[in-house]
Amino acid sequence: MKHERICLISLGCPKNLVDSEVMLGLLAEKGYGITPKPSHADIILINTCSFIKEATQETLDTIHEAVELKKSGSCHRVVVVGCLPQRYGSDLAREIPEVDFFLGTEEFPRIVEYLEGDPDHQKRVAVERTSFLYDHETPRLLSGHFYSAYIKIAEGCSRSCSFCIIPSLRGRFRSRPLESICEEALRLADQGVREINLVAQDTTSYGLDLQNGTNLAALLEALGRIEGIAWIRVLYAYPEHIDSRLLRRIKNSEKICNYIDLPIQHINERILRAMGRPVSRRFLERLILKIRDEIPGVSIRTTLMVGFPGESAVEFSELIDFVERIRFERLGVFEFSPEEGTQAERMVKQIPGSVKKKRRERLMQLQQRISLEHHCELIGKKVLVLAEGPVGDKDTVKGRMATQAPDIDGQVMITKGSASPGQIVTVRITEAYPYDLEGEIV
Ligand code: SF4
């Protein structure tokens, strides 16, 4: 039995979080202790994100804080895993000699070997490709709330968006077998998980590479039969491959949340083409109409990117008009980040940072108004809410509707009535704000 304590800091997206939870599972199985506090740890493990510049900077800051703890003698090893070492492993190894290992995106399943192997016979930087895909047998320790979990249904991405570094870090798209995903969901349900969120770089391509007729609709159908799971939510639904069968599956199942996370990035034809997105404005408009038509009451979330090279004021206005007209229920906006090694980094007419910032703010302000209007329509209505727990030491309990994904969307503050974490309760909405709602249990 090991007595060393590990603190795993998971940065970035929910897909990274699943990798972190697999590492925690492997380490816990070997008897390592787990602590959430870096200052209490013997070993600090950082699972990194390097999707855009800000994420890279946050990651570097976190590594330097861990290195300071090592220098002070508080911990004795620091290990850096994931996207950042996959991208800059050798440079980082030169610049940060205090870090013991830099392990790429597919080395993390071997974390125990690295920690327990003979340091004289181990590489300090390991970023080889192995096409690893975890399965239901892989140990995994949930790090968040016991009632909610992400399931990664595929790894990698075979698309070629000109601004994105992910395919070169994570490899080609590869789906997990349907049976393995269902088995994992079954095990999670046995542990008390009530809500699962399906993630991948591109969930709507799920199964196509398996060439056995499996697809996302079939997966949802199978997952919908698992007892104990109350809500299934699909995130990162690339607009292509969303068809009537998938929409009907979502509409006809009580368990599948009426929520579509549809990252479209932009709406101007020229920009969509320059981004390497194979869908046109017309396609996206029709798709959104079709989604709303087939799933009444659906909430559509999208992600937009402003300040792509050459984005003119007119092209940006087109995006503003589009958002005003479509009235997405939820929306996130990124500023374009010229990532080293991408096509878009080399494009001419890069947009100044101040312009990107203003454009983002403008869109966010517009969306705040639209979100508030959507939320006001809910006042007086009854909705189902998954309770998450008390807010501070107040009597208020926070929770989420099926149309609010964890961490990215708002919450419902329940000001009257009580509910335990993981319980799904009926709430009458009493107040609306741009991000959150307030309500009372009925
Ligand atoms: S779909 Fe495009 S943006 Fe998303 S991970 Fe793949 S290449 Fe990147």
mmCIF file of N, CA, C and O in Angstrom, residues 295-339:
data_model
loop_
_atom_site.group_PDB
_atom_site.id
_atom_site.type_symbol
_atom_site.label_atom_id
_atom_site.label_comp_id
_atom_site.label_asym_id
_atom_site.label_seq_id
_atom_site.Cartn_x
_atom_site.Cartn_y
_atom_site.Cartn_z
ATOM 1 N N ILE A 295 -37.860 19.252 -32.258
ATOM 2 C CA ILE A 295 -37.817 19.119 -30.787
ATOM 3 C C ILE A 295 -38.374 20.390 -30.147
ATOM 4 O O ILE A 295 -37.624 21.301 -29.797
ATOM 5 N N PRO A 296 -39.685 20.473 -29.975
ATOM 6 C CA PRO A 296 -40.248 21.679 -29.369
ATOM 7 C C PRO A 296 -39.653 21.887 -27.963
ATOM 8 O O PRO A 296 -39.465 20.937 -27.218
ATOM 9 N N GLY A 297 -39.325 23.122 -27.667
ATOM 10 C CA GLY A 297 -38.782 23.420 -26.335
ATOM 11 C C GLY A 297 -37.293 23.162 -26.208
ATOM 12 O O GLY A 297 -36.736 23.247 -25.116
ATOM 13 N N VAL A 298 -36.648 22.823 -27.319
ATOM 14 C CA VAL A 298 -35.209 22.532 -27.262
ATOM 15 C C VAL A 298 -34.410 23.786 -26.896
ATOM 16 O O VAL A 298 -34.814 24.911 -27.223
ATOM 17 N N SER A 299 -33.302 23.604 -26.192
ATOM 18 C CA SER A 299 -32.367 24.710 -25.972
ATOM 19 C C SER A 299 -31.136 24.442 -26.832
ATOM 20 O O SER A 299 -30.524 23.378 -26.728
ATOM 21 N N ILE A 300 -30.807 25.408 -27.663
ATOM 22 C CA ILE A 300 -29.604 25.240 -28.505
ATOM 23 C C ILE A 300 -28.502 26.120 -27.942
ATOM 24 O O ILE A 300 -28.711 27.313 -27.705
ATOM 25 N N ARG A 301 -27.366 25.500 -27.715
ATOM 26 C CA ARG A 301 -26.187 26.269 -27.304
ATOM 27 C C ARG A 301 -25.230 26.312 -28.490
ATOM 28 O O ARG A 301 -25.047 25.327 -29.185
ATOM 29 N N THR A 302 -24.636 27.466 -28.736
ATOM 30 C CA THR A 302 -23.601 27.481 -29.762
ATOM 31 C C THR A 302 -22.350 28.178 -29.245
ATOM 32 O O THR A 302 -22.359 28.838 -28.209
ATOM 33 N N THR A 303 -21.255 27.951 -29.970
ATOM 34 C CA THR A 303 -20.003 28.629 -29.673
ATOM 35 C C THR A 303 -19.602 29.378 -30.936
ATOM 36 O O THR A 303 -19.670 28.830 -32.041
ATOM 37 N N LEU A 304 -19.221 30.634 -30.746
ATOM 38 C CA LEU A 304 -18.816 31.461 -31.895
ATOM 39 C C LEU A 304 -17.394 31.933 -31.705
ATOM 40 O O LEU A 304 -16.913 32.047 -30.579
ATOM 41 N N MET A 305 -16.741 32.230 -32.825
ATOM 42 C CA MET A 305 -15.387 32.751 -32.764
ATOM 43 C C MET A 305 -15.364 34.104 -33.466
ATOM 44 O O MET A 305 -15.811 34.220 -34.614
ATOM 45 N N VAL A 306 -14.869 35.127 -32.771
ATOM 46 C CA VAL A 306 -14.772 36.451 -33.412
ATOM 47 C C VAL A 306 -13.311 36.779 -33.674
ATOM 48 O O VAL A 306 -12.411 36.261 -33.027
ATOM 49 N N GLY A 307 -13.101 37.659 -34.668
ATOM 50 C CA GLY A 307 -11.739 38.111 -34.962
ATOM 51 C C GLY A 307 -10.928 37.103 -35.749
ATOM 52 O O GLY A 307 -9.694 37.147 -35.729
ATOM 53 N N PHE A 308 -11.600 36.207 -36.478
ATOM 54 C CA PHE A 308 -10.864 35.303 -37.379
ATOM 55 C C PHE A 308 -10.156 36.191 -38.410
ATOM 56 O O PHE A 308 -10.681 37.244 -38.798
ATOM 57 N N PRO A 309 -8.939 35.783 -38.883
ATOM 58 C CA PRO A 309 -8.213 36.650 -39.824
ATOM 59 C C PRO A 309 -9.101 37.155 -40.965
ATOM 60 O O PRO A 309 -9.803 36.378 -41.607
ATOM 61 N N GLY A 310 -9.063 38.465 -41.165
ATOM 62 C CA GLY A 310 -9.813 39.063 -42.268
ATOM 63 C C GLY A 310 -11.270 39.330 -41.945
ATOM 64 O O GLY A 310 -12.003 39.844 -42.799
ATOM 65 N N GLU A 311 -11.743 39.030 -40.732
ATOM 66 C CA GLU A 311 -13.165 39.255 -40.423
ATOM 67 C C GLU A 311 -13.443 40.770 -40.488
ATOM 68 O O GLU A 311 -12.965 41.540 -39.651
ATOM 69 N N SER A 312 -14.187 41.166 -41.500
ATOM 70 C CA SER A 312 -14.458 42.597 -41.679
ATOM 71 C C SER A 312 -15.604 43.025 -40.768
ATOM 72 O O SER A 312 -16.337 42.178 -40.223
ATOM 73 N N ALA A 313 -15.789 44.354 -40.674
ATOM 74 C CA ALA A 313 -16.887 44.875 -39.862
ATOM 75 C C ALA A 313 -18.218 44.368 -40.419
ATOM 76 O O ALA A 313 -19.147 44.056 -39.658
ATOM 77 N N VAL A 314 -18.297 44.267 -41.744
ATOM 78 C CA VAL A 314 -19.552 43.820 -42.370
ATOM 79 C C VAL A 314 -19.802 42.342 -42.029
ATOM 80 O O VAL A 314 -20.925 41.936 -41.706
ATOM 81 N N GLU A 315 -18.740 41.550 -42.094
ATOM 82 C CA GLU A 315 -18.898 40.116 -41.783
ATOM 83 C C GLU A 315 -19.278 39.928 -40.309
ATOM 84 O O GLU A 315 -20.059 39.042 -39.973
ATOM 85 N N PHE A 316 -18.706 40.772 -39.455
ATOM 86 C CA PHE A 316 -19.064 40.674 -38.037
ATOM 87 C C PHE A 316 -20.534 41.083 -37.836
ATOM 88 O O PHE A 316 -21.266 40.450 -37.084
ATOM 89 N N SER A 317 -20.957 42.134 -38.563
ATOM 90 C CA SER A 317 -22.376 42.556 -38.455
ATOM 91 C C SER A 317 -23.309 41.431 -38.888
ATOM 92 O O SER A 317 -24.396 41.265 -38.330
ATOM 93 N N GLU A 318 -22.864 40.679 -39.884
ATOM 94 C CA GLU A 318 -23.689 39.551 -40.344
ATOM 95 C C GLU A 318 -23.889 38.556 -39.193
ATOM 96 O O GLU A 318 -24.980 38.013 -39.005
ATOM 97 N N LEU A 319 -22.825 38.367 -38.426
ATOM 98 C CA LEU A 319 -22.914 37.440 -37.284
ATOM 99 C C LEU A 319 -23.850 37.997 -36.211
ATOM 100 O O LEU A 319 -24.687 37.268 -35.658
ATOM 101 N N ILE A 320 -23.711 39.284 -35.942
ATOM 102 C CA ILE A 320 -24.590 39.932 -34.949
ATOM 103 C C ILE A 320 -26.054 39.781 -35.370
ATOM 104 O O ILE A 320 -26.909 39.378 -34.574
ATOM 105 N N ASP A 321 -26.330 40.098 -36.635
ATOM 106 C CA ASP A 321 -27.724 40.009 -37.125
ATOM 107 C C ASP A 321 -28.255 38.587 -36.994
ATOM 108 O O ASP A 321 -29.415 38.360 -36.653
ATOM 109 N N PHE A 322 -27.372 37.639 -37.295
ATOM 110 C CA PHE A 322 -27.762 36.233 -37.234
ATOM 111 C C PHE A 322 -28.141 35.841 -35.795
ATOM 112 O O PHE A 322 -29.184 35.221 -35.558
ATOM 113 N N VAL A 323 -27.282 36.240 -34.849
ATOM 114 C CA VAL A 323 -27.546 35.904 -33.442
ATOM 115 C C VAL A 323 -28.845 36.572 -32.977
ATOM 116 O O VAL A 323 -29.667 35.970 -32.289
ATOM 117 N N GLU A 324 -29.046 37.811 -33.414
ATOM 118 C CA GLU A 324 -30.265 38.549 -33.055
ATOM 119 C C GLU A 324 -31.497 37.816 -33.589
ATOM 120 O O GLU A 324 -32.526 37.726 -32.930
ATOM 121 N N ARG A 325 -31.372 37.271 -34.784
ATOM 122 C CA ARG A 325 -32.520 36.637 -35.424
ATOM 123 C C ARG A 325 -32.764 35.210 -34.904
ATOM 124 O O ARG A 325 -33.891 34.813 -34.654
ATOM 125 N N ILE A 326 -31.684 34.470 -34.734
ATOM 126 C CA ILE A 326 -31.846 33.061 -34.319
ATOM 127 C C ILE A 326 -32.162 32.936 -32.838
ATOM 128 O O ILE A 326 -32.856 32.036 -32.403
ATOM 129 N N ARG A 327 -31.633 33.852 -32.033
ATOM 130 C CA ARG A 327 -31.910 33.852 -30.597
ATOM 131 C C ARG A 327 -31.579 32.505 -29.936
ATOM 132 O O ARG A 327 -32.440 31.810 -29.414
ATOM 133 N N PHE A 328 -30.289 32.161 -30.001
ATOM 134 C CA PHE A 328 -29.843 30.936 -29.331
ATOM 135 C C PHE A 328 -30.193 31.036 -27.843
ATOM 136 O O PHE A 328 -30.068 32.111 -27.241
ATOM 137 N N GLU A 329 -30.555 29.909 -27.265
ATOM 138 C CA GLU A 329 -30.850 29.919 -25.820
ATOM 139 C C GLU A 329 -29.557 30.126 -25.024
ATOM 140 O O GLU A 329 -29.555 30.765 -23.991
ATOM 141 N N ARG A 330 -28.462 29.559 -25.504
ATOM 142 C CA ARG A 330 -27.173 29.693 -24.811
ATOM 143 C C ARG A 330 -26.092 29.935 -25.855
ATOM 144 O O ARG A 330 -26.141 29.386 -26.951
ATOM 145 N N LEU A 331 -25.116 30.727 -25.452
ATOM 146 C CA LEU A 331 -24.085 31.067 -26.440
ATOM 147 C C LEU A 331 -22.766 31.418 -25.741
ATOM 148 O O LEU A 331 -22.752 32.093 -24.717
ATOM 149 N N GLY A 332 -21.674 30.933 -26.299
ATOM 150 C CA GLY A 332 -20.348 31.292 -25.785
ATOM 151 C C GLY A 332 -19.544 31.898 -26.926
ATOM 152 O O GLY A 332 -19.747 31.532 -28.088
ATOM 153 N N VAL A 333 -18.671 32.837 -26.616
ATOM 154 C CA VAL A 333 -17.885 33.484 -27.678
ATOM 155 C C VAL A 333 -16.391 33.429 -27.321
ATOM 156 O O VAL A 333 -15.999 33.776 -26.209
ATOM 157 N N PHE A 334 -15.593 32.979 -28.267
ATOM 158 C CA PHE A 334 -14.137 32.977 -28.131
ATOM 159 C C PHE A 334 -13.560 34.047 -29.029
ATOM 160 O O PHE A 334 -14.074 34.290 -30.117
ATOM 161 N N GLU A 335 -12.438 34.611 -28.603
ATOM 162 C CA GLU A 335 -11.675 35.459 -29.539
ATOM 163 C C GLU A 335 -10.721 34.524 -30.277
ATOM 164 O O GLU A 335 -10.111 33.651 -29.658
ATOM 165 N N PHE A 336 -10.573 34.736 -31.572
ATOM 166 C CA PHE A 336 -9.638 33.917 -32.352
ATOM 167 C C PHE A 336 -8.233 34.034 -31.753
ATOM 168 O O PHE A 336 -7.776 35.124 -31.413
ATOM 169 N N SER A 337 -7.562 32.889 -31.648
ATOM 170 C CA SER A 337 -6.194 32.868 -31.109
ATOM 171 C C SER A 337 -5.299 32.216 -32.170
ATOM 172 O O SER A 337 -5.559 31.085 -32.586
ATOM 173 N N PRO A 338 -4.285 32.953 -32.682
ATOM 174 C CA PRO A 338 -3.453 32.388 -33.758
ATOM 175 C C PRO A 338 -2.514 31.309 -33.217
ATOM 176 O O PRO A 338 -1.423 31.609 -32.737
ATOM 177 N N GLU A 339 -2.950 30.086 -33.259
ATOM 178 C CA GLU A 339 -2.191 28.998 -32.649
ATOM 179 C C GLU A 339 -1.071 28.507 -33.555
ATOM 180 O O GLU A 339 -1.299 28.198 -34.731
#
